[in-house]
């Protein structure tokens, strides 16, 4: 058919039923992204004759004779479209996976549409930003406040207003910005076909049973499907058990998983892979497989799984070798500890709060689904290009599973379209590795959005029985939790999430009597895994709700009660953790500032509403305020390592090689700024290469917020060493003492008079035999603590249950903030993601263990209209352990949001919601029945 694509007349014939998205990508337009396949996310938005359409649900044949414009064609004659300029200027992106679609939609807006972004952008989802930077970008100025829930009360403060341009504290734009706004940033599958001749596609047959033994698999019919090349089952898979979870120590997780197993333990588990010349043939192959199952008893709730006689999901495994606490009882890990005596503490309490809190399964919904490509390079090494947060750990796991030395494997990541913990797993890489090693051809796999929901990982649901006591004078007397976490069918991250959840949440408060009994339990449901906050968000929901109840019970202001009891420098941080983490200390402390910032902001907000006459919503509305605190260790426990190399290039620019991945978390910019600061340069003179196991010796990975405080510290050490070498070379060159050589942007000032340019230094170093590539290593210990405090003012309609967020405030103690705009974006994105998890997000599993919310239309994530503008404040601290005083700040902003909102609703209505999500229908029913009022 004839079609015009980005101004060029094209002749091409789409396959029967082919959508416009895949058709355009096959023509090399990789800026057209896949986020859902259902017209729900907008990542694939293109223009057809000037009208924006979701190309994943637009039949390619309907574009015949029409002019199609993709992001690649939005700029004209080398000039960016104004919308692209605005997104670049306003940095309206993080991972950037949604950005092309967002800009294609926004490029068609008139003034009226721009003035109503909640409506005009309803078809485009972003999981990273919280939409504020997108709003600012679309409107082309510092902010359109039309989508604020109330009056504009934003008064962000930057702690580093006098920063040197391009260095620490400056709002340096992301180096990938130009590539993102032009659609040329290359994500995992954006590899032209000619670079991977003979590429095959892999699709999976997944289990229809929650628990079954595979009796036989007949692949005859599948292999007869034209284009099908091979079928792989448990008979082809290595026997080695492993965990999909990736940690520095693989022994942190149980060995309970095989690439393909002969027992399936949840609906959606891999049964077999079909590899074919096309995706369609591979799918047809999976449908042609004949599998006989012996169905086994299944169990779906952790409470049932703990009952005597429950099916033992991994009962055939030896607990010691597989590192499963009690396989016959479905208990993968547990902790039982007591500090002091909680019974004495409760006996001395004037008020006791007891409640069972429940958190739900939520999904990461990174816009880029899991995907990988594997091939063999010219040295016959296995190369895997993957959407991963942990390339080095993936390499190690592949080596372990396939019995290959690590130097025979290279793992690289392109730009990664969001992670949130979901890509700290091996979920696709082992599949393509198996197929490529067997077939010796490149093989690719891409999960659908439905596979993401049904067969990747979720946040762990926690059931938390909290009992807490306080004395009338406002002191905690006892704190007791009984916790059961549902890890699903496999134990990836189960021990870590349980231990970490019960860590800083309890350690935040001084209390002589603490008791924890926690168990992580297998069920025949979709596995849970690492999720932003790593167990803390669940536990903090319970603890911080409980703190408000105690304060109410003794008649004290909830923030005053917290100020009485929260830890301060000098206090031990005790969580009743089984292994006291002695390497955690107060490298800095800004919790008191954060509480004050939130309290002051809420007071100001209230005054502004009152002055503007906005506080009287009518007789049906009640209003309230609530806040919650959170603390997080700045680095994961038991080792997190990074290696970095910083070098001077021949052109006088610097290069940073580091292993940590960029998936919208901003590490690229942070590393460029840290290096620039040490080298007296600017971030624009520093090129960062990353996420490739061939670049440096090791990096544990981008999780636990370690990209800044671990890898950043390695980069800083390397840059400091390089700066010293540059001065030494200049001193020899100019014949002056080294202490008379001062590094400046572009060169070294010698003797206070002459500047030797860096390219001359480069040449001189070669003559002097000096290496201008310095190495840095960091091991992530001692560790510090970071803090977040969130506050809300809400209004609740007592007749309908409608909730309005009148004000949302978060204060963060991130140490010295390397890049305030970027850090603010991380906080805004964390708040938005948390709001979804508080108010409506839930991966629902039916009575047979089947995930029923398996497309984005059924699993609602916050859209533009759902997210109020939050005020973001920073404490002014300087961390003694972080690089140049910085602390981590990417997962923690999520953690205090749920209890802060629940506390505000409690303050407004008198009703304590102890179960997430706090959906509007629940609020309505509770208001109608008043059944949930505790005590
Ligand atoms: Fe929007 Fe990542 S920047 S999904």
PDB file of C-alpha atoms and ligand atoms in Angstrom, residues 92-99 102 125-129 134 365-368 416-418 420 663-664, ligand 1:
ATOM      1  CA  UNK A  92       9.339  16.860  31.148  1.00  0.00           C
ATOM      2  CA  UNK A  93      10.520  13.269  31.424  1.00  0.00           C
ATOM      3  CA  UNK A  94      12.436  10.792  33.534  1.00  0.00           C
ATOM      4  CA  UNK A  95      12.838   7.400  31.847  1.00  0.00           C
ATOM      5  CA  UNK A  96      11.428   9.000  28.700  1.00  0.00           C
ATOM      6  CA  UNK A  97       9.482   5.961  27.509  1.00  0.00           C
ATOM      7  CA  UNK A  98       6.153   7.818  27.537  1.00  0.00           C
ATOM      8  CA  UNK A  99       7.613  11.060  26.244  1.00  0.00           C
ATOM      9  CA  UNK A 102       3.048  12.537  25.251  1.00  0.00           C
ATOM     10  CA  UNK A 125       0.116   7.766  30.990  1.00  0.00           C
ATOM     11  CA  UNK A 126       3.426   8.440  32.697  1.00  0.00           C
ATOM     12  CA  UNK A 127       4.619   6.306  35.600  1.00  0.00           C
ATOM     13  CA  UNK A 128       7.745   8.282  36.503  1.00  0.00           C
ATOM     14  CA  UNK A 129       7.145  11.989  36.785  1.00  0.00           C
ATOM     15  CA  UNK A 134       5.031  17.392  31.913  1.00  0.00           C
ATOM     16  CA  UNK A 365       3.751  -0.740  35.710  1.00  0.00           C
ATOM     17  CA  UNK A 366       7.018   0.487  34.269  1.00  0.00           C
ATOM     18  CA  UNK A 367       6.014   1.743  30.845  1.00  0.00           C
ATOM     19  CA  UNK A 368       8.590  -0.442  29.108  1.00  0.00           C
ATOM     20  CA  UNK A 416      15.542   1.397  30.432  1.00  0.00           C
ATOM     21  CA  UNK A 417      11.909   2.512  30.442  1.00  0.00           C
ATOM     22  CA  UNK A 418      11.278   2.478  34.186  1.00  0.00           C
ATOM     23  CA  UNK A 420      10.762   0.641  40.386  1.00  0.00           C
ATOM     24  CA  UNK A 663      16.039   3.996  34.005  1.00  0.00           C
ATOM     25  CA  UNK A 664      14.779   7.445  34.755  1.00  0.00           C
TER      26      UNK A 664
HETATM   27 FE1  LIG B   1       6.939   8.855  31.688  1.00  0.00          FE
HETATM   28 FE2  LIG B   1       8.956   7.209  32.446  1.00  0.00          FE
HETATM   29  S1  LIG B   1       9.022   9.359  31.977  1.00  0.00           S
HETATM   30  S2  LIG B   1       6.917   6.706  31.932  1.00  0.00           S
END
